[in-house]
GROMACS .gro file of C-alpha atoms in nm:
model
  175
    1UNK     CA    1  10.660   9.768  11.737
    2UNK     CA    2  10.944   9.796  11.410
    3UNK     CA    3  10.690   9.639  11.193
    4UNK     CA    4  10.396   9.921  11.329
    5UNK     CA    5  10.643  10.188  11.291
    6UNK     CA    6  10.749  10.117  10.968
    7UNK     CA    7  10.388  10.040  10.829
    8UNK     CA    8  10.219  10.349  11.056
    9UNK     CA    9  10.436  10.604  11.190
   10UNK     CA   10  10.767  10.672  10.944
   11UNK     CA   11  10.728  10.485  10.604
   12UNK     CA   12  10.824  10.769  10.435
   13UNK     CA   13  11.156  10.818  10.631
   14UNK     CA   14  11.259  10.433  10.604
   15UNK     CA   15  11.517  10.527  10.368
   16UNK     CA   16  11.625  10.888  10.496
   17UNK     CA   17  11.681  10.738  10.839
   18UNK     CA   18  11.848  10.406  10.715
   19UNK     CA   19  11.626  10.180  10.948
   20UNK     CA   20  11.780   9.911  10.998
   21UNK     CA   21  11.512   9.587  11.018
   22UNK     CA   22  11.566   9.203  11.163
   23UNK     CA   23  11.226   9.159  11.073
   24UNK     CA   24  11.198   8.898  10.785
   25UNK     CA   25  10.875   8.996  10.643
   26UNK     CA   26  10.994   9.352  10.602
   27UNK     CA   27  11.377   9.243  10.491
   28UNK     CA   28  11.213   9.006  10.224
   29UNK     CA   29  10.911   9.219  10.116
   30UNK     CA   30  10.961   9.272   9.757
   31UNK     CA   31  10.849   9.644   9.648
   32UNK     CA   32  10.569   9.502   9.402
   33UNK     CA   33  10.429   9.317   9.684
   34UNK     CA   34  10.430   9.584   9.947
   35UNK     CA   35  10.242   9.812   9.683
   36UNK     CA   36  10.037   9.565   9.619
   37UNK     CA   37   9.914   9.522  10.000
   38UNK     CA   38   9.907   9.916  10.027
   39UNK     CA   39   9.670   9.912   9.752
   40UNK     CA   40   9.456   9.640   9.921
   41UNK     CA   41   9.452   9.842  10.247
   42UNK     CA   42   9.335  10.138  10.073
   43UNK     CA   43   9.091   9.933   9.927
   44UNK     CA   44   8.983   9.802  10.254
   45UNK     CA   45   8.972  10.150  10.409
   46UNK     CA   46   8.772  10.317  10.132
   47UNK     CA   47   8.493  10.007  10.136
   48UNK     CA   48   8.486  10.094  10.519
   49UNK     CA   49   8.476  10.427  10.530
   50UNK     CA   50   8.327  10.544  10.197
   51UNK     CA   51   8.614  10.794  10.147
   52UNK     CA   52   8.732  10.734   9.794
   53UNK     CA   53   9.085  10.667   9.774
   54UNK     CA   54   9.318  10.950   9.658
   55UNK     CA   55   9.416  10.949   9.274
   56UNK     CA   56   9.717  11.071   9.153
   57UNK     CA   57   9.881  11.120   8.777
   58UNK     CA   58  10.101  10.798   8.708
   59UNK     CA   59  10.373  11.023   8.589
   60UNK     CA   60  10.352  11.245   8.931
   61UNK     CA   61  10.709  11.238   9.101
   62UNK     CA   62  10.680  11.280   9.471
   63UNK     CA   63  11.007  11.444   9.626
   64UNK     CA   64  11.142  11.344   9.982
   65UNK     CA   65  11.000  11.691  10.074
   66UNK     CA   66  10.697  11.605   9.972
   67UNK     CA   67  10.699  11.261  10.119
   68UNK     CA   68  10.775  11.434  10.447
   69UNK     CA   69  10.524  11.678  10.400
   70UNK     CA   70  10.252  11.386  10.356
   71UNK     CA   71  10.363  11.166  10.648
   72UNK     CA   72  10.304  11.436  10.910
   73UNK     CA   73   9.924  11.470  10.741
   74UNK     CA   74   9.914  11.102  10.751
   75UNK     CA   75  10.020  11.120  11.122
   76UNK     CA   76   9.788  11.379  11.195
   77UNK     CA   77   9.499  11.163  11.071
   78UNK     CA   78   9.625  10.816  11.203
   79UNK     CA   79   9.741  11.008  11.566
   80UNK     CA   80   9.336  11.072  11.615
   81UNK     CA   81   9.229  10.710  11.490
   82UNK     CA   82   9.508  10.597  11.729
   83UNK     CA   83   9.371  10.778  12.036
   84UNK     CA   84   9.023  10.689  11.974
   85UNK     CA   85   9.107  10.321  11.957
   86UNK     CA   86   9.327  10.357  12.287
   87UNK     CA   87   9.012  10.556  12.448
   88UNK     CA   88   8.809  10.252  12.374
   89UNK     CA   89   9.062  10.009  12.518
   90UNK     CA   90   9.085  10.189  12.853
   91UNK     CA   91   8.698  10.239  12.876
   92UNK     CA   92   8.710   9.828  12.796
   93UNK     CA   93   8.928   9.779  13.066
   94UNK     CA   94   8.833   9.991  13.335
   95UNK     CA   95   8.888   9.952  13.632
   96UNK     CA   96   9.112   9.642  13.650
   97UNK     CA   97   9.273   9.658  13.283
   98UNK     CA   98   9.280   9.298  13.238
   99UNK     CA   99   9.361   9.407  12.882
  100UNK     CA  100   9.702   9.602  12.954
  101UNK     CA  101   9.912   9.441  12.718
  102UNK     CA  102   9.667   9.589  12.422
  103UNK     CA  103   9.660   9.911  12.613
  104UNK     CA  104  10.032   9.923  12.616
  105UNK     CA  105  10.131   9.863  12.294
  106UNK     CA  106   9.822  10.133  12.167
  107UNK     CA  107   9.999  10.389  12.367
  108UNK     CA  108  10.331  10.279  12.217
  109UNK     CA  109  10.192  10.340  11.895
  110UNK     CA  110  10.055  10.691  11.992
  111UNK     CA  111  10.377  10.797  12.142
  112UNK     CA  112  10.533  10.703  11.786
  113UNK     CA  113  10.293  10.863  11.582
  114UNK     CA  114  10.299  11.202  11.817
  115UNK     CA  115  10.687  11.190  11.844
  116UNK     CA  116  10.815  11.016  11.521
  117UNK     CA  117  11.160  11.096  11.555
  118UNK     CA  118  11.181  10.916  11.878
  119UNK     CA  119  10.959  10.602  11.796
  120UNK     CA  120  10.875  10.334  12.078
  121UNK     CA  121  11.103  10.067  12.031
  122UNK     CA  122  10.977   9.783  12.272
  123UNK     CA  123  10.612   9.766  12.478
  124UNK     CA  124  10.661   9.536  12.734
  125UNK     CA  125  10.419   9.435  12.980
  126UNK     CA  126  10.539   9.303  13.313
  127UNK     CA  127  10.246   9.116  13.461
  128UNK     CA  128  10.380   9.061  13.797
  129UNK     CA  129  10.434   9.467  13.860
  130UNK     CA  130  10.131   9.535  13.661
  131UNK     CA  131  10.329   9.779  13.443
  132UNK     CA  132  10.407   9.843  13.081
  133UNK     CA  133  10.751   9.996  12.960
  134UNK     CA  134  10.812  10.150  12.666
  135UNK     CA  135  11.162  10.196  12.503
  136UNK     CA  136  11.256  10.427  12.274
  137UNK     CA  137  11.604  10.625  12.166
  138UNK     CA  138  11.491  10.911  12.405
  139UNK     CA  139  11.452  10.707  12.716
  140UNK     CA  140  11.198  10.485  12.882
  141UNK     CA  141  10.840  10.553  12.962
  142UNK     CA  142  10.643  10.345  13.262
  143UNK     CA  143  10.246  10.338  13.269
  144UNK     CA  144  10.025  10.144  13.541
  145UNK     CA  145   9.682  10.161  13.649
  146UNK     CA  146   9.639  10.359  13.941
  147UNK     CA  147   9.280  10.433  14.085
  148UNK     CA  148   9.072  10.317  13.814
  149UNK     CA  149   9.320  10.505  13.542
  150UNK     CA  150   9.644  10.416  13.347
  151UNK     CA  151   9.878  10.667  13.469
  152UNK     CA  152  10.248  10.752  13.346
  153UNK     CA  153  10.478  10.788  13.616
  154UNK     CA  154  10.714  11.063  13.618
  155UNK     CA  155  11.012  11.043  13.850
  156UNK     CA  156  11.071  11.369  14.020
  157UNK     CA  157  11.322  11.278  14.231
  158UNK     CA  158  11.517  10.911  14.308
  159UNK     CA  159  11.254  10.857  14.585
  160UNK     CA  160  10.925  11.049  14.444
  161UNK     CA  161  10.709  10.987  14.134
  162UNK     CA  162  10.430  11.163  13.989
  163UNK     CA  163  10.119  11.028  13.845
  164UNK     CA  164  10.012  11.137  13.484
  165UNK     CA  165   9.680  11.043  13.367
  166UNK     CA  166   9.746  10.894  13.052
  167UNK     CA  167   9.459  11.080  12.867
  168UNK     CA  168   9.521  11.383  13.011
  169UNK     CA  169   9.888  11.326  12.842
  170UNK     CA  170   9.748  11.276  12.509
  171UNK     CA  171   9.418  11.417  12.448
  172UNK     CA  172   9.546  11.748  12.269
  173UNK     CA  173   9.782  11.590  12.052
  174UNK     CA  174   9.635  11.577  11.731
  175UNK     CA  175   9.398  11.843  11.760
   0.00000   0.00000   0.00000
């Protein structure tokens, strides 16, 4: 989740938040390699979507304020895409949700994109309980299959949970 968050959710905030990485891939990634990788990703997206890669003046200096605004704009776009991928995974998994790990990771990604300052740190599936547990700085979120849907469990009291269907929770986050 840390790698996904750094790549898709908060790359412009990595230096601001002083994100600590224990991922060797990120720690040892030279800037010139990261830039070359990003350019290859841009070209692949452009090739697949027929949308040209935005060009900027090589002398253009992008300040942190601009990066934050661009990050918000990027999250709006990637949030829509990630939500559509999650919807497809839910459709593919209905009604037994044998793809719960995929769904769990996608819910984590969508939540992180929607709430970047409290991005999900872990996404774990407990197959014995058929549950997905996400953790962030703000707490824990649990999701599980229930009557043909994936629902979030919200504690109403120590002994009572409310079920919130995941699509009802996220459907308007990016629109």
